[in-house]
Tab-separated table of C-alpha atoms in Angstrom:
chain	number	residue	atom	x	y	z
X	995	MET	CA	104.811	86.450	60.751
X	996	THR	CA	103.510	83.391	58.999
X	997	THR	CA	99.722	82.257	58.895
X	998	LEU	CA	98.624	78.711	60.163
X	999	SER	CA	98.234	77.712	56.097
X	1000	GLU	CA	102.013	78.242	55.802
X	1001	ASN	CA	102.960	75.976	58.757
X	1002	GLU	CA	103.483	72.839	56.672
X	1003	THR	CA	105.682	71.582	59.344
X	1004	GLU	CA	104.894	70.044	63.014
X	1005	THR	CA	102.473	71.954	64.891
X	1006	LYS	CA	102.035	71.214	68.380
X	1007	VAL	CA	99.748	72.888	71.158
X	1008	VAL	CA	101.502	73.625	73.991
X	1009	ASP	CA	98.913	75.206	76.067
X	1010	PHE	CA	94.902	74.854	75.859
X	1011	ALA	CA	92.376	76.887	78.203
X	1012	SER	CA	89.942	73.961	78.627
X	1013	ASN	CA	90.580	70.671	80.400
X	1014	ASP	CA	88.641	67.130	80.052
X	1015	ASN	CA	85.694	68.004	82.129
X	1016	THR	CA	85.173	71.424	80.389
X	1017	ARG	CA	85.337	69.778	77.101
X	1018	ASP	CA	82.635	67.001	78.237
X	1019	ASP	CA	80.706	70.049	79.101
X	1020	ALA	CA	81.119	72.147	75.921
X	1021	GLU	CA	79.736	69.260	73.846
X	1022	ASP	CA	76.447	69.944	75.555
X	1023	ASN	CA	76.292	73.874	74.793
X	1024	THR	CA	74.775	75.467	71.955
X	1025	GLN	CA	76.873	77.306	69.135
X	1026	ASP	CA	76.087	80.495	70.776
X	1027	SER	CA	77.559	79.607	73.884
X	1028	GLU	CA	80.628	77.896	72.364
X	1029	ASN	CA	81.374	81.574	70.469
X	1030	SER	CA	81.104	83.206	73.862
X	1031	ALA	CA	83.536	80.623	75.515
X	1032	LEU	CA	85.899	81.101	72.806
X	1033	PHE	CA	85.594	84.887	72.397
X	1034	LYS	CA	86.118	86.306	75.590
X	1035	ASP	CA	86.058	89.733	76.876
X	1036	ILE	CA	89.883	91.337	76.686
X	1037	SER	CA	91.400	91.185	80.186
X	1038	PRO	CA	95.041	90.577	81.465
X	1039	ASP	CA	93.655	87.316	82.555
X	1040	ASN	CA	93.006	85.856	79.178
X	1041	VAL	CA	94.648	82.731	78.445
X	1042	PHE	CA	96.544	81.968	75.045
X	1043	THR	CA	97.645	79.577	73.092
X	1044	GLU	CA	101.141	78.752	71.874
X	1045	LEU	CA	102.116	76.728	68.410
X	1046	GLU	CA	105.179	75.658	67.210
X	1047	SER	CA	105.790	77.263	63.563
X	1048	LEU	CA	108.217	77.711	61.130
X	1049	CYS	CA	110.016	81.147	61.114
X	1050	MET	CA	110.209	82.533	57.595
X	1051	ALA	CA	113.629	84.444	58.362
X	1052	CYS	CA	116.011	81.431	59.608
X	1053	GLU	CA	113.695	78.602	58.512
X	1054	GLN	CA	113.724	77.428	62.469
X	1055	GLN	CA	111.287	76.484	64.790
X	1056	GLY	CA	109.574	79.618	66.386
X	1057	VAL	CA	106.493	80.276	68.855
X	1058	THR	CA	103.450	81.869	67.500
X	1059	ARG	CA	101.154	82.907	70.953
X	1060	LEU	CA	97.207	83.430	69.708
X	1061	LEU	CA	94.859	85.469	71.693
X	1062	LEU	CA	91.244	84.986	70.919
X	1063	THR	CA	89.275	87.829	72.276
X	1064	LYS	CA	86.601	90.357	72.188
X	1065	ILE	CA	86.627	94.254	71.708
X	1066	PRO	CA	83.156	96.248	71.641
X	1067	PHE	CA	82.671	97.905	68.007
X	1068	PHE	CA	85.442	96.448	66.965
X	1069	LYS	CA	83.971	92.659	67.480
X	1070	GLU	CA	85.564	89.521	67.800
X	1071	ILE	CA	89.406	89.805	66.972
X	1072	VAL	CA	92.753	87.279	66.609
X	1073	ILE	CA	96.001	88.674	68.147
X	1074	MET	CA	98.981	86.943	67.043
X	1075	ALA	CA	102.501	87.415	68.028
X	1076	PHE	CA	105.427	85.345	66.961
X	1077	SER	CA	108.977	85.242	68.161
X	1078	CYS	CA	111.869	83.099	67.122
X	1079	PRO	CA	114.669	82.007	69.522
X	1080	HIS	CA	117.224	81.217	67.045
X	1081	CYS	CA	117.223	84.576	65.195
X	1082	GLY	CA	115.275	87.128	67.409
X	1083	TYR	CA	112.909	87.828	64.692
X	1084	ARG	CA	109.685	88.818	65.998
X	1085	SER	CA	106.116	89.948	64.585
X	1086	ASN	CA	102.654	90.553	65.463
X	1087	GLU	CA	99.378	90.780	63.802
X	1088	VAL	CA	95.711	91.482	64.713
X	1089	GLN	CA	92.849	89.670	62.430
X	1090	SER	CA	89.171	90.811	62.827
X	1091	ALA	CA	87.006	87.473	63.286
X	1092	GLY	CA	83.950	89.407	63.661
X	1093	GLN	CA	81.284	90.767	61.167
X	1094	VAL	CA	81.889	93.042	58.050
X	1095	GLN	CA	79.902	96.433	58.874
X	1096	ASP	CA	76.992	97.516	57.158
X	1097	LYS	CA	79.354	100.349	55.655
X	1098	GLY	CA	82.417	101.519	55.201
X	1099	GLN	CA	84.438	103.987	57.630
X	1100	ARG	CA	86.346	107.186	57.019
X	1101	ILE	CA	88.264	108.486	59.969
X	1102	GLU	CA	90.109	111.385	60.206
X	1103	LEU	CA	92.118	113.182	62.489
X	1104	ARG	CA	93.638	116.487	63.069
X	1105	VAL	CA	97.399	115.432	65.059
X	1106	GLY	CA	98.314	118.806	66.667
X	1107	SER	CA	99.960	117.650	70.066
X	1108	ARG	CA	101.983	115.259	71.413
X	1109	LYS	CA	98.771	113.881	73.403
X	1110	ASP	CA	97.139	113.132	69.899
X	1111	LEU	CA	100.297	111.139	69.421
X	1112	ASN	CA	99.731	108.706	72.027
X	1113	ARG	CA	95.989	107.888	70.912
X	1114	GLN	CA	95.708	104.027	70.344
X	1115	VAL	CA	94.504	102.748	66.693
X	1116	VAL	CA	92.644	99.565	65.700
X	1117	LYS	CA	93.671	99.057	61.911
X	1118	SER	CA	91.821	96.287	60.355
X	1119	GLU	CA	93.981	94.361	57.460
X	1120	PHE	CA	91.655	96.167	54.701
X	1121	ALA	CA	92.369	99.865	55.992
X	1122	THR	CA	94.351	102.417	54.394
X	1123	ILE	CA	95.893	104.786	56.170
X	1124	THR	CA	96.902	108.465	54.814
X	1125	ILE	CA	98.789	111.818	55.667
X	1126	PRO	CA	98.037	114.235	52.997
X	1127	GLU	CA	100.211	116.513	54.203
X	1128	LEU	CA	103.379	114.195	53.288
X	1129	GLU	CA	101.630	112.543	50.566
X	1130	PHE	CA	102.435	109.227	52.684
X	1131	GLU	CA	99.985	106.213	51.934
X	1132	ILE	CA	100.197	102.827	53.974
X	1133	PRO	CA	98.167	100.511	51.407
X	1134	ALA	CA	95.925	97.862	52.991
X	1135	SER	CA	97.634	95.124	51.179
X	1136	SER	CA	101.436	96.174	52.678
X	1137	GLN	CA	100.449	95.557	56.234
X	1138	ARG	CA	98.008	93.137	58.599
X	1139	GLY	CA	95.839	93.957	61.036
X	1140	GLN	CA	97.551	95.966	63.883
X	1141	MET	CA	96.980	97.963	67.140
X	1142	LYS	CA	99.144	100.717	67.746
X	1143	THR	CA	99.417	104.171	68.986
X	1144	ILE	CA	99.213	106.805	65.965
X	1145	GLU	CA	103.389	107.324	67.140
X	1146	GLY	CA	103.408	103.527	66.541
X	1147	PHE	CA	102.840	103.554	62.513
X	1148	LEU	CA	105.062	106.697	62.134
X	1149	ARG	CA	108.097	104.728	63.912
X	1150	GLN	CA	107.341	101.920	61.993
X	1151	THR	CA	107.635	103.470	58.668
X	1152	ILE	CA	110.948	105.377	59.585
X	1153	ASP	CA	112.497	101.829	61.258
X	1154	ALA	CA	111.478	100.336	57.809
X	1155	LEU	CA	113.165	103.015	55.704
X	1156	ALA	CA	115.895	104.309	57.599
X	1157	PRO	CA	118.276	101.079	57.669
X	1158	ASP	CA	118.940	101.350	53.764
X	1159	GLN	CA	119.699	104.714	53.489
X	1160	ALA	CA	123.445	103.688	53.384
X	1161	GLU	CA	123.110	101.673	50.735
X	1162	ARG	CA	120.769	104.102	48.755
X	1163	GLN	CA	123.292	107.013	49.284
X	1164	LYS	CA	126.002	104.545	47.062
X	1165	VAL	CA	123.523	103.431	44.462
X	1166	ASP	CA	121.137	106.719	43.690
X	1167	PRO	CA	122.197	109.769	45.816
X	1168	GLU	CA	119.470	111.483	44.258
X	1169	SER	CA	116.815	109.346	45.495
X	1170	ALA	CA	118.671	108.795	48.933
X	1171	ALA	CA	118.548	112.516	49.452
X	1172	LYS	CA	114.613	112.532	48.808
X	1173	ILE	CA	113.760	109.847	51.179
X	1174	GLN	CA	116.287	111.484	54.015
X	1175	ALA	CA	114.103	114.783	53.534
X	1176	PHE	CA	110.972	113.037	54.040
X	1177	LEU	CA	112.364	110.698	56.893
X	1178	ASP	CA	113.301	113.903	58.717
X	1179	ARG	CA	109.379	115.129	57.823
X	1180	LEU	CA	108.203	112.116	59.264
X	1181	GLU	CA	110.445	112.277	62.112
X	1182	ASN	CA	109.347	115.595	62.682
X	1183	CYS	CA	105.927	114.657	62.899
X	1184	ALA	CA	106.416	111.886	65.163
X	1185	GLN	CA	108.154	114.399	67.436
X	1186	GLY	CA	104.740	116.427	67.738
X	1187	ASN	CA	106.394	119.171	66.028
X	1188	GLU	CA	104.225	119.160	63.045
X	1189	VAL	CA	100.250	119.585	62.647
X	1190	PHE	CA	99.354	116.595	60.150
X	1191	HIS	CA	95.895	115.050	59.482
X	1192	PHE	CA	95.840	111.161	59.767
X	1193	ILE	CA	93.130	109.379	57.926
X	1194	VAL	CA	92.051	106.056	58.315
X	1195	ASP	CA	89.802	104.697	55.433
X	1196	ASP	CA	88.561	101.175	55.887
X	1197	PRO	CA	85.541	99.776	53.711
X	1198	SER	CA	85.089	97.001	56.208
X	1199	GLY	CA	84.319	99.234	58.842
X	1200	ASN	CA	86.554	97.532	61.480
X	1201	SER	CA	89.002	100.249	62.229
X	1202	PHE	CA	89.106	102.427	64.850
X	1203	VAL	CA	90.817	105.716	66.567
X	1204	GLU	CA	90.910	106.433	70.300
X	1205	ASN	CA	88.435	108.898	71.407
X	1206	PRO	CA	90.032	110.881	74.516
X	1207	PHE	CA	86.837	113.527	75.189
X	1208	LEU	CA	84.551	110.369	75.513
X	1209	PRO	CA	81.626	110.285	75.865
X	1210	LEU	CA	81.865	114.266	74.270
X	1211	ARG	CA	82.313	114.637	70.653
X	1212	ASP	CA	86.239	114.918	69.756
X	1213	PRO	CA	86.604	118.219	67.986
X	1214	ASP	CA	89.499	117.153	65.997
X	1215	MET	CA	88.026	114.066	64.786
X	1216	LYS	CA	85.677	113.338	61.736
X	1217	VAL	CA	83.960	110.061	61.253
X	1218	SER	CA	81.895	109.281	58.196
X	1219	HIS	CA	80.559	106.189	56.870
X	1220	TYR	CA	80.006	104.806	53.036
X	1221	SER	CA	78.654	102.285	50.677
X	1222	ARG	CA	81.169	100.758	49.648
X	1223	THR	CA	81.919	99.961	45.932
X	1224	ALA	CA	81.909	96.593	43.844
X	1225	GLU	CA	85.582	96.664	43.940
X	1226	GLN	CA	85.638	96.958	47.827
X	1227	SER	CA	83.017	94.239	48.361
X	1228	ALA	CA	85.356	91.965	46.202
X	1229	LEU	CA	87.963	92.639	48.174
X	1230	LEU	CA	86.079	92.054	51.625
X	1231	GLY	CA	84.683	88.624	49.720
X	1232	LEU	CA	81.266	89.933	49.902
X	1233	THR	CA	81.039	89.571	45.889
X	1234	HIS	CA	82.653	87.065	43.357
X	1235	ASP	CA	82.640	87.388	39.824
X	1236	GLU	CA	78.971	88.827	39.596
X	1237	SER	CA	78.837	92.222	39.502
X	1238	VAL	CA	76.508	94.502	42.430
X	1239	GLY	CA	73.787	94.977	39.551
X	1240	ASP	CA	73.517	91.268	38.823
X	1241	MET	CA	73.913	90.014	42.264
X	1242	ALA	CA	70.971	92.411	43.285
X	1243	LEU	CA	68.959	90.910	40.552
X	1244	LYS	CA	69.434	87.554	41.545
X	1245	ASP	CA	68.325	88.260	45.050
X	1246	LEU	CA	65.543	90.405	43.993
X	1247	ALA	CA	64.721	86.761	41.951
X	1248	GLN	CA	64.971	84.945	45.062
X	1249	MET	CA	62.981	87.096	47.043
X	1250	THR	CA	60.030	85.087	48.763
X	1251	MET	CA	57.212	87.024	50.191
X	1252	THR	CA	54.856	84.934	52.757
X	1253	GLY	CA	51.565	85.866	52.428
X	1254	ARG	CA	51.048	85.341	48.694
X	1255	ALA	CA	48.734	82.886	48.225
X	1256	ASP	CA	50.896	80.095	46.379
X	1257	GLU	CA	53.677	80.730	49.415
X	1258	ALA	CA	51.803	81.481	52.295
X	1259	THR	CA	52.981	80.315	55.717
X	1260	PRO	CA	50.597	79.847	58.694
X	1261	GLY	CA	51.415	82.572	61.201
X	1262	SER	CA	53.585	84.524	58.955
X	1263	ALA	CA	51.255	87.386	57.477
X	1264	GLN	CA	48.635	89.469	59.120
X	1265	GLN	CA	44.923	89.859	57.887
X	1266	ALA	CA	44.723	92.684	55.199
X	1267	GLY	CA	42.544	95.666	56.737
X	1268	ALA	CA	39.178	96.740	55.226
X	1269	ASP	CA	40.923	100.060	54.260
X	1270	GLU	CA	44.087	98.213	52.351
X	1271	GLU	CA	43.896	96.889	48.948
X	1272	PRO	CA	45.872	93.890	47.867
X	1273	ASP	CA	47.734	94.119	44.418
X	1274	GLU	CA	46.758	92.108	41.709
X	1275	GLU	CA	48.680	88.820	42.775
X	1276	GLY	CA	46.406	89.148	46.285
X	1277	PHE	CA	49.638	90.469	48.481
X	1278	ASN	CA	48.826	93.581	50.986
X	1279	TYR	CA	52.324	94.887	51.392
X	1280	LYS	CA	50.836	97.435	54.104
X	1281	SER	CA	49.176	94.804	56.434
X	1282	GLU	CA	51.640	91.485	55.862
X	1283	VAL	CA	55.472	90.489	56.902
X	1284	MET	CA	57.661	89.931	54.137
X	1285	ASP	CA	60.370	87.453	54.350
X	1286	PHE	CA	63.513	86.951	52.789
X	1287	PRO	CA	66.343	84.600	52.695
X	1288	GLY	CA	70.244	85.710	53.540
X	1289	ASN	CA	73.186	84.866	55.801
X	1290	CYS	CA	73.722	85.408	59.384
X	1291	SER	CA	76.057	88.225	59.783
X	1292	ALA	CA	77.668	86.574	62.707
X	1293	CYS	CA	78.295	82.962	61.419
X	1294	HIS	CA	76.671	82.721	57.924
X	1295	ALA	CA	74.336	79.958	58.504
X	1296	PRO	CA	70.806	80.508	56.237
X	1297	VAL	CA	68.641	82.886	57.790
X	1298	MET	CA	65.404	84.627	57.147
X	1299	THR	CA	65.101	88.506	57.448
X	1300	HIS	CA	61.310	89.790	58.290
X	1301	MET	CA	60.216	93.096	57.085
X	1302	LYS	CA	57.222	94.906	57.829
X	1303	ILE	CA	56.056	98.294	56.625
X	1304	VAL	CA	54.568	100.632	59.294
X	1305	ASP	CA	52.215	103.513	58.974
X	1306	ILE	CA	53.495	106.138	61.466
X	1307	PRO	CA	50.336	108.764	61.855
X	1308	TYR	CA	51.182	112.526	60.784
X	1309	PHE	CA	54.542	111.228	59.839
X	1310	LYS	CA	55.339	108.624	56.950
X	1311	GLU	CA	55.887	104.989	56.301
X	1312	VAL	CA	58.577	103.158	58.012
X	1313	VAL	CA	60.228	99.849	57.014
X	1314	ILE	CA	61.169	97.443	60.151
X	1315	MET	CA	63.465	95.066	59.570
X	1316	ALA	CA	64.435	91.935	62.098
X	1317	VAL	CA	66.596	88.805	61.754
X	1318	SER	CA	66.750	85.964	64.107
X	1319	CYS	CA	69.398	83.282	63.805
X	1320	ASP	CA	68.466	79.637	64.999
X	1321	SER	CA	72.401	78.709	64.392
X	1322	CYS	CA	74.362	81.035	66.614
X	1323	GLY	CA	71.541	83.026	68.369
X	1324	TYR	CA	72.601	86.349	67.007
X	1325	LYS	CA	69.641	88.903	66.457
X	1326	SER	CA	69.283	92.090	65.015
X	1327	ASN	CA	66.714	95.042	64.051
X	1328	ASP	CA	66.735	98.027	62.247
X	1329	VAL	CA	64.223	100.947	60.883
X	1330	LYS	CA	64.408	102.690	57.939
X	1331	ALA	CA	62.089	105.182	56.676
X	1332	GLY	CA	60.468	104.964	53.445
X	1333	GLY	CA	60.028	107.468	50.846
X	1334	ALA	CA	61.659	110.524	48.990
X	1335	ILE	CA	64.580	112.263	50.142
X	1336	PRO	CA	63.064	115.461	50.980
X	1337	ALA	CA	65.170	118.965	49.621
X	1338	LYS	CA	66.147	119.976	53.003
X	1339	GLY	CA	66.987	118.553	56.128
X	1340	VAL	CA	65.028	118.674	59.575
X	1341	ARG	CA	65.723	119.620	62.916
X	1342	LEU	CA	63.321	118.530	65.683
X	1343	THR	CA	63.545	120.193	69.076
X	1344	LEU	CA	61.847	119.000	72.424
X	1345	LYS	CA	61.365	120.812	75.323
X	1346	VAL	CA	61.334	117.671	77.918
X	1347	SER	CA	60.050	119.153	81.415
X	1348	LEU	CA	57.339	116.454	82.848
X	1349	PRO	CA	58.241	112.631	83.514
X	1350	GLU	CA	55.537	111.750	80.968
X	1351	ASP	CA	58.041	113.134	77.837
X	1352	MET	CA	60.263	110.068	78.508
X	1353	SER	CA	57.279	107.782	76.903
X	1354	ARG	CA	57.145	109.659	73.973
X	1355	SER	CA	57.886	107.702	70.427
X	1356	VAL	CA	61.074	108.629	68.937
X	1357	LEU	CA	62.368	107.272	65.314
X	1358	SER	CA	65.982	107.727	65.000
X	1359	SER	CA	67.337	107.283	61.613
X	1360	THR	CA	70.987	106.211	60.224
X	1361	THR	CA	71.496	109.551	59.317
X	1362	ALA	CA	70.519	111.320	62.665
X	1363	ARG	CA	72.325	113.334	65.338
X	1364	LEU	CA	71.109	113.822	68.591
X	1365	TYR	CA	72.235	116.968	70.833
X	1366	ILE	CA	71.474	118.056	74.527
X	1367	PRO	CA	73.176	121.066	74.860
X	1368	GLU	CA	72.299	121.884	78.687
X	1369	ARG	CA	74.741	118.645	79.276
X	1370	ASP	CA	77.346	118.875	76.272
X	1371	ILE	CA	76.028	115.556	74.906
X	1372	GLU	CA	76.264	114.808	71.320
X	1373	PHE	CA	75.888	111.317	69.412
X	1374	SER	CA	75.771	109.824	66.140
X	1375	THR	CA	73.089	107.267	65.803
X	1376	SER	CA	74.955	105.769	62.346
X	1377	THR	CA	77.012	103.397	64.390
X	1378	SER	CA	74.030	101.791	65.996
X	1379	GLY	CA	71.458	101.644	63.180
X	1380	GLY	CA	68.042	102.971	63.000
X	1381	ARG	CA	65.956	103.110	66.273
X	1382	PHE	CA	62.221	103.288	66.861
X	1383	THR	CA	61.535	103.195	70.528
X	1384	THR	CA	60.683	105.828	73.220
X	1385	LEU	CA	63.025	108.861	74.232
X	1386	GLU	CA	63.836	107.026	77.597
X	1387	GLY	CA	65.260	103.845	75.462
X	1388	LEU	CA	67.244	105.719	73.147
X	1389	LEU	CA	68.807	107.625	76.073
X	1390	ASP	CA	69.707	104.044	77.508
X	1391	ASP	CA	70.957	103.133	73.925
X	1392	ILE	CA	73.199	106.062	73.867
X	1393	VAL	CA	74.682	104.981	77.464
X	1394	ALA	CA	75.046	101.237	76.273
X	1395	ASN	CA	76.967	102.458	73.036
X	1396	VAL	CA	79.077	104.563	75.151
X	1397	ARG	CA	79.828	101.449	77.768
X	1398	GLN	CA	80.909	99.583	74.887
X	1399	TYR	CA	83.900	101.953	74.024
X	1400	PRO	CA	86.385	99.441	73.153
X	1401	PHE	CA	89.182	101.354	75.123
X	1402	LEU	CA	87.561	101.037	78.578
X	1403	MET	CA	88.738	97.570	79.329
X	1404	GLY	CA	91.897	95.496	79.328
X	1405	ASP	CA	95.609	97.048	79.267
X	1406	SER	CA	94.391	99.923	77.267
X	1407	SER	CA	91.694	101.115	79.897
X	1408	ARG	CA	92.693	104.400	81.555
X	1409	SER	CA	91.082	105.584	85.276
X	1410	GLU	CA	90.527	109.165	83.627
X	1411	THR	CA	87.942	107.654	80.981
X	1412	HIS	CA	86.276	105.549	83.324
X	1413	ARG	CA	85.428	108.575	85.100
X	1414	GLN	CA	84.074	110.601	82.295
X	1415	VAL	CA	81.577	107.743	81.362
X	1416	ASP	CA	80.703	107.272	84.712
X	1417	GLU	CA	79.771	111.045	85.069
X	1418	PHE	CA	78.214	110.798	81.637
X	1419	GLU	CA	76.152	107.844	82.693
X	1420	ALA	CA	74.982	109.745	86.217
X	1421	LYS	CA	74.071	113.031	83.783
X	1422	VAL	CA	71.827	110.669	81.516
X	1423	ASN	CA	70.206	108.899	84.158
X	1424	GLU	CA	69.311	112.307	85.584
X	1425	LEU	CA	67.731	113.287	82.999
X	1426	LYS	CA	65.735	110.191	82.530
X	1427	SER	CA	64.148	111.190	85.787
X	1428	GLY	CA	62.090	113.261	83.795
X	1429	LYS	CA	62.738	116.036	87.031
X	1430	VAL	CA	65.257	118.110	85.288
X	1431	PRO	CA	64.297	120.377	82.496
X	1432	PHE	CA	66.469	119.828	79.162
X	1433	THR	CA	66.488	120.075	75.273
X	1434	PHE	CA	66.177	117.265	73.145
X	1435	VAL	CA	67.539	118.223	69.440
X	1436	LEU	CA	67.199	115.477	66.432
X	1437	GLU	CA	68.986	116.883	63.565
X	1438	ASP	CA	68.518	114.479	60.239
X	1439	PRO	CA	69.813	115.800	57.106
X	1440	ALA	CA	67.641	112.962	55.269
X	1441	GLY	CA	64.500	114.355	57.205
X	1442	ASN	CA	63.981	110.862	58.443
X	1443	SER	CA	63.442	111.325	61.884
X	1444	TYR	CA	60.438	111.848	64.165
X	1445	ILE	CA	59.527	112.962	67.544
X	1446	GLN	CA	55.938	111.627	68.592
X	1447	ASN	CA	53.656	114.870	69.111
X	1448	ILE	CA	51.390	113.740	71.834
X	1449	HIS	CA	48.781	116.648	70.944
X	1450	ALA	CA	48.210	115.337	67.559
X	1451	PRO	CA	46.814	116.710	65.310
X	1452	GLU	CA	47.046	120.280	67.117
X	1453	PRO	CA	50.254	121.574	67.300
X	1454	ASP	CA	52.631	120.498	70.610
X	1455	PRO	CA	53.886	124.107	72.317
X	1456	THR	CA	56.855	121.930	73.277
X	1457	LEU	CA	57.996	120.401	70.299
X	1458	THR	CA	59.220	122.584	66.938
X	1459	SER	CA	60.400	121.136	63.202
X	1460	GLU	CA	62.267	123.603	61.272
X	1461	GLU	CA	64.113	122.870	57.610
X	1462	PHE	CA	67.539	123.386	57.205
X	1463	GLU	CA	69.900	123.671	54.135
X	1464	ARG	CA	72.191	120.329	53.722
X	1465	SER	CA	75.788	121.175	53.397
X	1466	PHE	CA	77.829	119.588	50.348
X	1467	GLU	CA	79.545	117.064	52.876
X	1468	GLN	CA	75.924	116.128	54.176
X	1469	ASN	CA	74.905	115.556	50.532
X	1470	GLU	CA	77.993	113.703	49.503
X	1471	GLU	CA	77.308	110.940	52.447
X	1472	LEU	CA	73.569	110.229	51.410
X	1473	GLY	CA	75.054	110.072	47.643
X	1474	LEU	CA	72.911	112.834	46.281
X	1475	ASN	CA	75.648	114.962	44.908
X	1476	ASP	CA	76.315	112.276	41.671
X	1477	ILE	CA	72.340	111.758	41.091
X	1478	ASN	CA	71.294	113.013	37.705
X	1479	VAL	CA	67.622	113.687	37.385
X	1480	ALA	CA	67.925	116.029	34.369
X	1481	ASP	CA	67.199	113.445	31.550
X	1482	ASP	CA	64.356	112.201	33.715
X	1483	HIS	CA	61.052	113.492	32.796
X	1484	THR	CA	58.725	111.049	34.797
X	1485	PRO	CA	56.872	113.071	37.053
X	1486	ASN	CA	56.772	111.050	40.012
X	1487	SER	CA	60.189	109.233	39.378
X	1488	VAL	CA	62.524	111.760	40.822
X	1489	PHE	CA	63.506	110.998	44.454
X	1490	VAL	CA	65.091	114.213	45.345
X	1491	SER	CA	63.130	117.370	45.128
X	1492	GLU	CA	64.677	119.920	42.639
X	1493	GLY	CA	67.157	122.070	44.292
X	1494	SER	CA	68.277	119.740	47.069
């Protein structure tokens, strides 16, 4: 498969989806509408583009077909397929054209049946696939982005190693025997006769493994998110020769806070209240909006991120951040709780029995999971970011996220999956009416989630809060296992309570 930069020879466009009239109309549209027209939702009716390109096998002219499309969660992608009519060489590739996610992602699936082998997998060019039982790994650098089933990845490896076995047997019989033993086990796994774990580790967060139990949680699949290392960020092109610490200091030095006496912008800050004292420079962080520069994650144009600290009564301070790009129209917002991480996690349980309960304010952090036992609903908010909304708004967000499941559209969609999602949405709509009593559980290992107590400061008879001990895996995801506070004797500088 050759990239466009390798095609130094003649490049001829054979088919485009627009004519002269649409081209003239497009010149009057905004960049946001141009992008949406360029990357359309995946569908059998999508129009592809053909390019004449050089075949790297026979050095004759072949044809590369390009399809620019959108898959929810996986964002925009470019699907490329090359074929050579002279020598028969064929290849395909998937490249992500969307943004790099905030965190890396690790997906671990226990493959124990033939159905599991048919699960579809979207592997980005930065992802690594491993099978621990076979001590087998497909490094990120060895393959480009691909979209296949799990069996397809196993067959691809078998097809790559098997043809050279006869030659290896002549040159190095011992190595050939070991490779043959490995191929036998790989074939056994590909036929579903052996249980194994299929792990996709993607620092860009743009890989995906199909969940056939949607919208319920997959009991055989574990998805975790992690902060990227400096090396992984450099691989993604997010850092240059600077270290992460140097870049953080540089960003801090460039940070602009509107509302300071020498940098104030009209309308960018609120007047400080009488009970909120400003700092030595006259800046009140509780009442004023802070702005700092950055780049749009969609089009990389310069944007300003607005940040405001809000004090939630009977809870804690939270940080609300919002970004709006004037160039492409991209908008994003996030809510993060401030303060220290408590020694234990918090589990909030609300008995919903009245329509008024739908109007309760809810803060769901990025580390929280929510449960509705009566409807077998379990949902992680890590993929959708922090939310400060009502209970009804949170249920709407859950339905919207499920509707964006990648394999609900195009050739990979299944009628059974559509039926499951329709049933799930009907269940949630029934709960939103407030006429059906149910239990809403919000579990947060970081203790940064909140459900409004409408009887405050008195106890709420329908709302209970309990603490629980975090597991090692939960502490690992929060980054607490590597924190060393043994040498820090400053009373107010410990971020995690002792014993956490």
